[in-house]
Short mmCIF file of C-alpha atoms in Angstrom, two decimals:
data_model
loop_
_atom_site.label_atom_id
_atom_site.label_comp_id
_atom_site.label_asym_id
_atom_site.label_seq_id
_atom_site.Cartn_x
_atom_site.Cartn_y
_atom_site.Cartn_z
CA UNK T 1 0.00 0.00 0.00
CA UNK T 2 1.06 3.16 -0.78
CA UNK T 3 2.30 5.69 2.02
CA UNK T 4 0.58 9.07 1.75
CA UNK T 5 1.98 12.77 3.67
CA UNK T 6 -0.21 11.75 6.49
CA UNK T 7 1.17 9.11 7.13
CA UNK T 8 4.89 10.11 7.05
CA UNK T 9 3.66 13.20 8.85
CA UNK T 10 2.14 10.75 11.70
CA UNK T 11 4.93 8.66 11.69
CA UNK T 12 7.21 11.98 12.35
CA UNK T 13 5.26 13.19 15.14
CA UNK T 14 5.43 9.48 16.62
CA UNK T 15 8.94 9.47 16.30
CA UNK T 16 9.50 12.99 18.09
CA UNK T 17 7.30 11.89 21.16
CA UNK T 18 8.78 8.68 21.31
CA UNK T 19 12.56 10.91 21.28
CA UNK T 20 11.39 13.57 23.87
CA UNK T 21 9.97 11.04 26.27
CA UNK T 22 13.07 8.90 26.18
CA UNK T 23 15.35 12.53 26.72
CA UNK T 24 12.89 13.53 30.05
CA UNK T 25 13.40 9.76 31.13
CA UNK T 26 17.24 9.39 30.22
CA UNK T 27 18.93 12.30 28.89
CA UNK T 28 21.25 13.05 26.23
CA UNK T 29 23.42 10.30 27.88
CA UNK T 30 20.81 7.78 27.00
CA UNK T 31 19.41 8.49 24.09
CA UNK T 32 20.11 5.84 21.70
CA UNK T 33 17.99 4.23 18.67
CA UNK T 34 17.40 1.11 20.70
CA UNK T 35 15.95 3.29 23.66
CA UNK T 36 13.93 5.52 21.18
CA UNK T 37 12.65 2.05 18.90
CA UNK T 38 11.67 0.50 22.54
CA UNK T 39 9.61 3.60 23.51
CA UNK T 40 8.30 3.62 19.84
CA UNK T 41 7.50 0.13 19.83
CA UNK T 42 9.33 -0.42 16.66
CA UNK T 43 12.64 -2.41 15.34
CA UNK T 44 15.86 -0.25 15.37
CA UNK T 45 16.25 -0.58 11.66
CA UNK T 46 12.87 1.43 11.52
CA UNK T 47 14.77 4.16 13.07
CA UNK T 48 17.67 3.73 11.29
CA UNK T 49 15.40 4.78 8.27
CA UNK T 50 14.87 8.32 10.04
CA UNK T 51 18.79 8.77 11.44
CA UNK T 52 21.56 6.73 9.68
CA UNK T 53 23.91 7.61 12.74
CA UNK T 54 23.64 8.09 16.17
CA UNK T 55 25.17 12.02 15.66
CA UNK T 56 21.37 12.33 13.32
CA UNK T 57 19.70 11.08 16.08
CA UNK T 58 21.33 13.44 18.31
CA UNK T 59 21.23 16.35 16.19
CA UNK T 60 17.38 15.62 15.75
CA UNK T 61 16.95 15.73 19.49
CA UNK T 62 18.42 19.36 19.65
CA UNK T 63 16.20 21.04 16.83
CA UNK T 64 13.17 18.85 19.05
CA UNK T 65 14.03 21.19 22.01
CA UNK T 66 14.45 24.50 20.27
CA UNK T 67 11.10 24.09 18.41
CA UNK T 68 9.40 22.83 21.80
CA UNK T 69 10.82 25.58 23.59
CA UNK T 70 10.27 28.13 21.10
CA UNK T 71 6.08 27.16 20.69
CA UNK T 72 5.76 26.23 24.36
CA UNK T 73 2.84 28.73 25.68
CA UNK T 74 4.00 31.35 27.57
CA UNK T 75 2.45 33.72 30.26
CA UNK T 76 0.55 36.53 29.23
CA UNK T 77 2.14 39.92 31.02
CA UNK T 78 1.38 43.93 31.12
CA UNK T 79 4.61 45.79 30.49
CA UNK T 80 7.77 46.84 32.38
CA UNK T 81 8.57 44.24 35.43
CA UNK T 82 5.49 42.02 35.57
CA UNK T 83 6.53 41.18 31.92
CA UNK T 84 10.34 40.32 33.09
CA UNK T 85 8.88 38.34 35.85
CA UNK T 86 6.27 36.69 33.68
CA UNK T 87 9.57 35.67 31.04
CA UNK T 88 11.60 34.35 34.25
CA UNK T 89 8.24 32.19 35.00
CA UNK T 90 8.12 30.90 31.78
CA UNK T 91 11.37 29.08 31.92
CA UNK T 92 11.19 27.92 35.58
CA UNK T 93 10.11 24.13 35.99
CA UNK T 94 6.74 24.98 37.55
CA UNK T 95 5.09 22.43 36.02
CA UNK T 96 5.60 19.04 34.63
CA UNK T 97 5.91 19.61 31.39
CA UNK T 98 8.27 22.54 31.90
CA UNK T 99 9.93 20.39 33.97
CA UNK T 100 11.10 17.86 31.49
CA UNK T 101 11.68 20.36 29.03
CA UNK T 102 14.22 21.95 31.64
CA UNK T 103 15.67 18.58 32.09
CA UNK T 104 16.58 17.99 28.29
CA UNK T 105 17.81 21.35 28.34
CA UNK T 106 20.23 20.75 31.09
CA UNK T 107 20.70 17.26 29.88
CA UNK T 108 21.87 18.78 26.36
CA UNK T 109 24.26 20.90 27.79
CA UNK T 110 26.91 17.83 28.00
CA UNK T 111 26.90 17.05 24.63
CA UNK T 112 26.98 20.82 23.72
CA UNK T 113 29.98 21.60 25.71
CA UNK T 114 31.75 18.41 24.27
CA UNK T 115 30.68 19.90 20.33
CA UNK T 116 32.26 23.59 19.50
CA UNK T 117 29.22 24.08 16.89
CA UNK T 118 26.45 22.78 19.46
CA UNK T 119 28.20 25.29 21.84
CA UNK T 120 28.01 28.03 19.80
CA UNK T 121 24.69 27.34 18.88
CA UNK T 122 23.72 27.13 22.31
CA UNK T 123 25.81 30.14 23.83
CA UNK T 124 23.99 32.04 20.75
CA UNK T 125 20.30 31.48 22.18
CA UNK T 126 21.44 31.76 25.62
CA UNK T 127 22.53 35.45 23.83
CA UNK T 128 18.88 35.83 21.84
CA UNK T 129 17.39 34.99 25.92
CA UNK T 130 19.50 37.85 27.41
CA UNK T 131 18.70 40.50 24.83
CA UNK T 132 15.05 40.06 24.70
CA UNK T 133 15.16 40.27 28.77
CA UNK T 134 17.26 43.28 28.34
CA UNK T 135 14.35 45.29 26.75
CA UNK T 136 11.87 43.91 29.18
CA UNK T 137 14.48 45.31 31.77
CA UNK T 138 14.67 48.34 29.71
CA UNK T 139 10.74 48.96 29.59
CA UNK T 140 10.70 48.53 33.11
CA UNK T 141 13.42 51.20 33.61
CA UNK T 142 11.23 53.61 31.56
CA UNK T 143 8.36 52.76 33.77
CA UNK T 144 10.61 54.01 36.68
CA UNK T 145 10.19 50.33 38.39
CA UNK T 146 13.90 49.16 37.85
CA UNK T 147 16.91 51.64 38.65
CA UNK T 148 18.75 52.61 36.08
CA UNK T 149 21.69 50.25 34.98
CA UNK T 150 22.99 48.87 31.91
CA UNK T 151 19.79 46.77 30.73
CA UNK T 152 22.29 43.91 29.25
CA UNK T 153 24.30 43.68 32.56
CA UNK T 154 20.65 43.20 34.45
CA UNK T 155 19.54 40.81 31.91
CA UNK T 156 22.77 38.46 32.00
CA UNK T 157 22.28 38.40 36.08
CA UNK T 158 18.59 37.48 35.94
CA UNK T 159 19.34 34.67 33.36
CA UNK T 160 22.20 33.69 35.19
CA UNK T 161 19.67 33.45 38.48
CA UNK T 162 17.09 31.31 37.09
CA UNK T 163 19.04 29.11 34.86
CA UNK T 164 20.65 28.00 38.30
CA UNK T 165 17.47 27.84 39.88
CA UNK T 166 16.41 25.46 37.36
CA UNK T 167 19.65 23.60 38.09
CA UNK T 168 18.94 23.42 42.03
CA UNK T 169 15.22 22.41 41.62
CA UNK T 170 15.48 19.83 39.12
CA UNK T 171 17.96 18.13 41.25
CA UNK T 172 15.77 18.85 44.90
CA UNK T 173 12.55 19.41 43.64
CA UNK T 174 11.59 18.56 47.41
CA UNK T 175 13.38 21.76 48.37
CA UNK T 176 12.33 23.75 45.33
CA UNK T 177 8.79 23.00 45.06
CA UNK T 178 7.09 25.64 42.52
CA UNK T 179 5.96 28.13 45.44
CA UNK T 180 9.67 28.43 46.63
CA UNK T 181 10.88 28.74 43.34
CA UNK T 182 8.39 31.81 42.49
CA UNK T 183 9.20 33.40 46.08
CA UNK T 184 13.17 33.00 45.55
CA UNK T 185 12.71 34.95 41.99
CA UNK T 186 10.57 37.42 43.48
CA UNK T 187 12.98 37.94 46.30
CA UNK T 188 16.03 38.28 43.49
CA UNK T 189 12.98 41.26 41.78
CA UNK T 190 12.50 42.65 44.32
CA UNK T 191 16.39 43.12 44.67
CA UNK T 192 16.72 43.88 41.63
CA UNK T 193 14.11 47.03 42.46
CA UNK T 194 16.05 48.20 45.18
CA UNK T 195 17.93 51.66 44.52
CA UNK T 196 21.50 50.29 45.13
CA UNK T 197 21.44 47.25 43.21
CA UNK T 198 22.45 48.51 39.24
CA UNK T 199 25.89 48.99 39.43
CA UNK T 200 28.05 51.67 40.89
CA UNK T 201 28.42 51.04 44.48
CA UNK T 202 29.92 47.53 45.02
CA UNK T 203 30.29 47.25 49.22
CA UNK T 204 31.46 43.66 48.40
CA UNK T 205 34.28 44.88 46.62
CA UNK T 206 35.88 46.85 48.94
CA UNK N 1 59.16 -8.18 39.08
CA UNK N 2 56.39 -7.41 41.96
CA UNK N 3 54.33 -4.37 41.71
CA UNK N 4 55.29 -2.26 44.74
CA UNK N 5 52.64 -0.16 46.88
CA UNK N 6 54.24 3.18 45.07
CA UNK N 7 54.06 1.96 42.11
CA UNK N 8 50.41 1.06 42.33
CA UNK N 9 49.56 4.60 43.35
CA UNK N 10 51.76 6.30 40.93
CA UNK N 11 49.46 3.84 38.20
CA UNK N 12 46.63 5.25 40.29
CA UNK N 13 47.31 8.79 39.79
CA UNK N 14 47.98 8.65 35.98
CA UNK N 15 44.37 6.84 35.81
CA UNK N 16 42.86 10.22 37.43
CA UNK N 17 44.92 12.64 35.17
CA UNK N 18 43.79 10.87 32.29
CA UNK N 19 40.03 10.80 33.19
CA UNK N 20 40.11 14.54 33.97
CA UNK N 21 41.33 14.95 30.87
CA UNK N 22 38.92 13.02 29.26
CA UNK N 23 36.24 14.20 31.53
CA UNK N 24 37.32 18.31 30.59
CA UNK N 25 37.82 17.93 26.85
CA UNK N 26 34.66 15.98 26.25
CA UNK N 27 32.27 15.48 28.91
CA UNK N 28 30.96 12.70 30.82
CA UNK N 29 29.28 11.65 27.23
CA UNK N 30 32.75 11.01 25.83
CA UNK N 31 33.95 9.38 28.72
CA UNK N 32 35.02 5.80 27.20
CA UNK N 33 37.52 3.12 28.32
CA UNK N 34 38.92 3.06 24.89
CA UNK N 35 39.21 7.51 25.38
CA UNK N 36 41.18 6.98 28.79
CA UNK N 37 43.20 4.28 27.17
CA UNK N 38 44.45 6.68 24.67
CA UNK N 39 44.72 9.36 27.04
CA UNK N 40 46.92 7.23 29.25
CA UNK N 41 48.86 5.87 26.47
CA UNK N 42 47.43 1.83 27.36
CA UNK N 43 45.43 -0.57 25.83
CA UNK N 44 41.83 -0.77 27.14
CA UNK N 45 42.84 -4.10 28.53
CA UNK N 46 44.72 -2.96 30.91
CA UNK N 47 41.71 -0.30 31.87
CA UNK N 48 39.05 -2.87 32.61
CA UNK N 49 41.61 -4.10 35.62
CA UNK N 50 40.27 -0.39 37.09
CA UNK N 51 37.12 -0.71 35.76
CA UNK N 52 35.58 -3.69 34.65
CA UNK N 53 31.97 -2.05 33.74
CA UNK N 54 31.65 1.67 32.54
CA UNK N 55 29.32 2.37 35.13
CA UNK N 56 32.91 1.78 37.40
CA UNK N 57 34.24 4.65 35.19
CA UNK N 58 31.60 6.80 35.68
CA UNK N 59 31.57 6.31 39.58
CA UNK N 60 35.30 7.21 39.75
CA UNK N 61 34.84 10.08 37.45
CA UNK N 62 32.24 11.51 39.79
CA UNK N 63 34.37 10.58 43.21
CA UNK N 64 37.10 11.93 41.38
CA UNK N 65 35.06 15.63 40.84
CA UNK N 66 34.01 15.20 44.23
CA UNK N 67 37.34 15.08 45.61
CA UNK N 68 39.13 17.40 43.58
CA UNK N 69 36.39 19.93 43.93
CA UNK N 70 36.87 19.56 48.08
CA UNK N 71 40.71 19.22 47.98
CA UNK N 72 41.15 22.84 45.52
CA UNK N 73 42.52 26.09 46.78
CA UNK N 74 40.28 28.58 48.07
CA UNK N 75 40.49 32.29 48.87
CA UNK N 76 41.41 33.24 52.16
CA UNK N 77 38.59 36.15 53.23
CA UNK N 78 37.70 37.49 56.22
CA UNK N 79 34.28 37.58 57.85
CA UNK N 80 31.22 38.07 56.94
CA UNK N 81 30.18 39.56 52.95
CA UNK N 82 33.74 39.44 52.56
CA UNK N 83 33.70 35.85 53.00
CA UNK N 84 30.56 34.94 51.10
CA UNK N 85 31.93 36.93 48.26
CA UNK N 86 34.89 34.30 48.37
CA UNK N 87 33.29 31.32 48.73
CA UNK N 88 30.92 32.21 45.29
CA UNK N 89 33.83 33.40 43.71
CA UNK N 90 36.10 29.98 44.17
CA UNK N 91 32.99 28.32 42.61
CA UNK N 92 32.86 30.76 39.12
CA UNK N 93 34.99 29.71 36.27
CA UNK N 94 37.95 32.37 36.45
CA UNK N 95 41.39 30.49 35.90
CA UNK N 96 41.46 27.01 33.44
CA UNK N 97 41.40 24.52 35.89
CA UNK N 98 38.33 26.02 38.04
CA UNK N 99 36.95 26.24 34.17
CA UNK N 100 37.91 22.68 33.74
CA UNK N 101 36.05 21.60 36.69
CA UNK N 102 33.29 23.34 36.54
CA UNK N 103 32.73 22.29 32.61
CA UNK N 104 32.91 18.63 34.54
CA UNK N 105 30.34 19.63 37.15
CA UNK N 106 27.90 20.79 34.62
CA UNK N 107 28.44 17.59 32.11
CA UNK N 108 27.67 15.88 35.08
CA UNK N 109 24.08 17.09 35.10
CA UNK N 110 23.02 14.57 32.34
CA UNK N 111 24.51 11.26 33.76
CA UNK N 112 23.43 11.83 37.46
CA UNK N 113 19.61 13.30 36.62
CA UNK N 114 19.28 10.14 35.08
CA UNK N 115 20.51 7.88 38.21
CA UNK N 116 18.23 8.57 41.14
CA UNK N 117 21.20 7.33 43.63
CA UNK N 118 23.39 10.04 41.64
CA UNK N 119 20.86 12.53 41.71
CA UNK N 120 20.39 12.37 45.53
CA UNK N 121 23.69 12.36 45.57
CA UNK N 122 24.30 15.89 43.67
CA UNK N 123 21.23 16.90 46.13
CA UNK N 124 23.06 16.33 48.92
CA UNK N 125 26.34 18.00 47.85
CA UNK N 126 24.10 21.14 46.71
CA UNK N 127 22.93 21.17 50.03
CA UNK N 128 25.66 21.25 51.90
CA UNK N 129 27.02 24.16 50.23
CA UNK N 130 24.04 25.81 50.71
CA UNK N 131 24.14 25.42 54.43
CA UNK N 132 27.77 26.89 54.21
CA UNK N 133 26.44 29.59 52.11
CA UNK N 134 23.86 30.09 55.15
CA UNK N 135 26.43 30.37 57.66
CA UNK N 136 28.51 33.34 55.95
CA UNK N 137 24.95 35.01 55.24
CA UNK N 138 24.04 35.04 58.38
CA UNK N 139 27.35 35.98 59.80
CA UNK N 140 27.52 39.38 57.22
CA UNK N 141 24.20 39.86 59.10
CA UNK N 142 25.00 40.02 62.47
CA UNK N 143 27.72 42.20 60.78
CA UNK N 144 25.43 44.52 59.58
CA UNK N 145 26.81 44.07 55.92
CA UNK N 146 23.25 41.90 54.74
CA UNK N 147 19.79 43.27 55.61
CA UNK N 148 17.82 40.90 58.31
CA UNK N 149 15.88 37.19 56.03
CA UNK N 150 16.06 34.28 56.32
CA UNK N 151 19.48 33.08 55.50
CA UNK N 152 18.55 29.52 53.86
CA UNK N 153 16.53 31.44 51.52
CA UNK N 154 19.31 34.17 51.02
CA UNK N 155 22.00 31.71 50.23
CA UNK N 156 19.94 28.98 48.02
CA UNK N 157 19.66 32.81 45.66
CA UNK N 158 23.01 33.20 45.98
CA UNK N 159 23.77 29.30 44.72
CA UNK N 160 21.14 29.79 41.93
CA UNK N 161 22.88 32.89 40.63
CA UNK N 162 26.23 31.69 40.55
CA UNK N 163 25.44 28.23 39.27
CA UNK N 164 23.57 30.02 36.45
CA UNK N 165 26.34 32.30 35.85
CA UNK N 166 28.84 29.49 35.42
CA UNK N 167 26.89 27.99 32.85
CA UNK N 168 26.62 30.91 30.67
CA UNK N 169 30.52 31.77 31.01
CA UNK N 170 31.11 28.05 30.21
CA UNK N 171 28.99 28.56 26.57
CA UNK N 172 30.08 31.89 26.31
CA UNK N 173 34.01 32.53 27.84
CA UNK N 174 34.04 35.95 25.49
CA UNK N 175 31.01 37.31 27.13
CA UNK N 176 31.47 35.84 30.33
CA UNK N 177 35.24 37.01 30.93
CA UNK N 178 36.34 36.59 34.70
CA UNK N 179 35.97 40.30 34.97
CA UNK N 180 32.54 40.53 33.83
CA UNK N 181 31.85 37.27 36.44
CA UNK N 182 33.01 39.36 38.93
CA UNK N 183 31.03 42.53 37.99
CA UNK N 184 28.16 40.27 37.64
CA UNK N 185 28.44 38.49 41.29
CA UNK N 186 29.05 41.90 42.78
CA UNK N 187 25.80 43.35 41.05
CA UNK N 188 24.21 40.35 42.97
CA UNK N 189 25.91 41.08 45.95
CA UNK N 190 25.55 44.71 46.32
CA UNK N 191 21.41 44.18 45.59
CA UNK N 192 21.37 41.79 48.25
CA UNK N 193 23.18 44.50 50.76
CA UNK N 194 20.20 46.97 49.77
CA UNK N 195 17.32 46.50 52.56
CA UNK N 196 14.36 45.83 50.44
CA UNK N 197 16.10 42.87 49.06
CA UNK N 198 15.56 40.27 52.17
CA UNK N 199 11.82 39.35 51.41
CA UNK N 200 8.75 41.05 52.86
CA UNK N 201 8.60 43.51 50.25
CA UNK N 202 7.66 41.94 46.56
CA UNK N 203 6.55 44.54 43.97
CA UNK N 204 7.09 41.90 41.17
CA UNK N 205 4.33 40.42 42.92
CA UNK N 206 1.94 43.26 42.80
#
């Protein structure tokens, strides 16, 4: 019988379902066509149809997360800080499925480090991240609820604070539970507000 | 001619080299009897005498991070902020080998979130240095250098920032130079010296 574009289309999203459960399960570490064919129930020669080598499969896995992340829904916000705070939401693991989706992140960053081109493709979006929350920090500047400061100096520390939160809660989610996690960001905000906090005067430095 | 005691740990020692070395240029996902072998300049024959499984390698590797991470230099500080600002800066990538380990540490991520003994394990260890963390918070407060809050809160923001921050210098060493690390963490520090910053007051969460 002949295979239509529905079917190939079906078969695609099957495959990318059966690859981003086997990531939230096992990482980057143990994602291999035997694990994805098991989860898929089909042989691995099926799969060897779809990626030839285990760098396709791989490589695959990566564009999976950046298209996931990039539709994922995201909080609707007002301007100025509510909208930083509702972008800093977004990418905690709050939920389950953000949860996984934090965990293949983290999981990918092993086999980005170990790949200059996966790194630079990864230190490039970490880049697109910063300067999109450096005009949310800017708006909120111009709203007079953020000091002044440089806006891409504020970004990079409020991406540097939730990508470790992310870090510390996927590993303790016991000690991290959602709640927490919103009250430790809105504790770093609320920092952040404070008139001494952009730049300037450093007390730790002295 | 019989092995000796000193030879044994001399064999010992150029084991570890040659799994950091492994471990730093490609991650625990290129971590491979056959890549220590090389790295050592021995056949993998003589390797499964260490390690008979590769989930022996990848136990050693992580004692081996564990210990090398307890057993590295730190900064001498004083009291209080002072001293907090030294203990986050001996964790942030600044020289090559605290890059080297730290590059380790975060490769890490993948194999032990998908070993719930490992995971607990990385829990723990998170823990602990939050506790420490605790400690020099709440001695800059009865300093006067940090604003009254709960100190376990205080310092798991502290290890979220700085863990966050050593994953973006990691992708991105040109953005990320030690100097801007160090602007960054003092930013951090310096908000957290302001008085609104200690909780109570959230206007994120307006």
């Amino acid at each position: 019988m002949p295979r239509t574009k529905g079917d190939h289309e079906a078969r695609r999203r099957d495959v990318s379902e059966a690859v981003w459960r086997v990531l939230a399960a096992h990482g980057f570490g143990g994602l291999t066509l035997r694990a994805v064919a098991a989860e898929l129930g089909a042989t691995t020669g099926l799969l060897t149809h779809y990626f030839p080598a285990k760098r396709d499969l791989v490589a695959y896995a990566l564009d999976l997360l950046t298209e996931r992340t990039a539709s994922r829904p995201r909080r609707a916000a007002g301007d100025g800080l509510a909208a930083l705070r509702a972008a800093l939401l977004d990418i905690l693991p709050l939920t389950a499925e953000a949860t996984d989706s934090n965990r293949i992140w983290v999981s990918s960053w092993d086999t980005a480090l170990a790949d200059p081109a996966l790194s630079d493709d990864h230190a490039r979006k970490y880049e697109q991240s910063r300067v999109r929350l450096g005009e949310l920090v800017s708006a909120a500047q111009r709203l007079g609820e953020l000091p002044a400061g440089d806006p891409a100096r504020i970004a990079a520390g409020a991406q540097s604070f939730v990508l470790g939160l992310v870090v510390q809660a996927l590993f303790n989610p016991t000690a991290f539970p959602p709640r927490h996690q919103v009250e430790l960001l809105d504790d770093y905000l609320a920092s952040l507000a404070s008139p001494t906090s952009s730049g300037g005067d450093h007390p730790a430095s002295a």
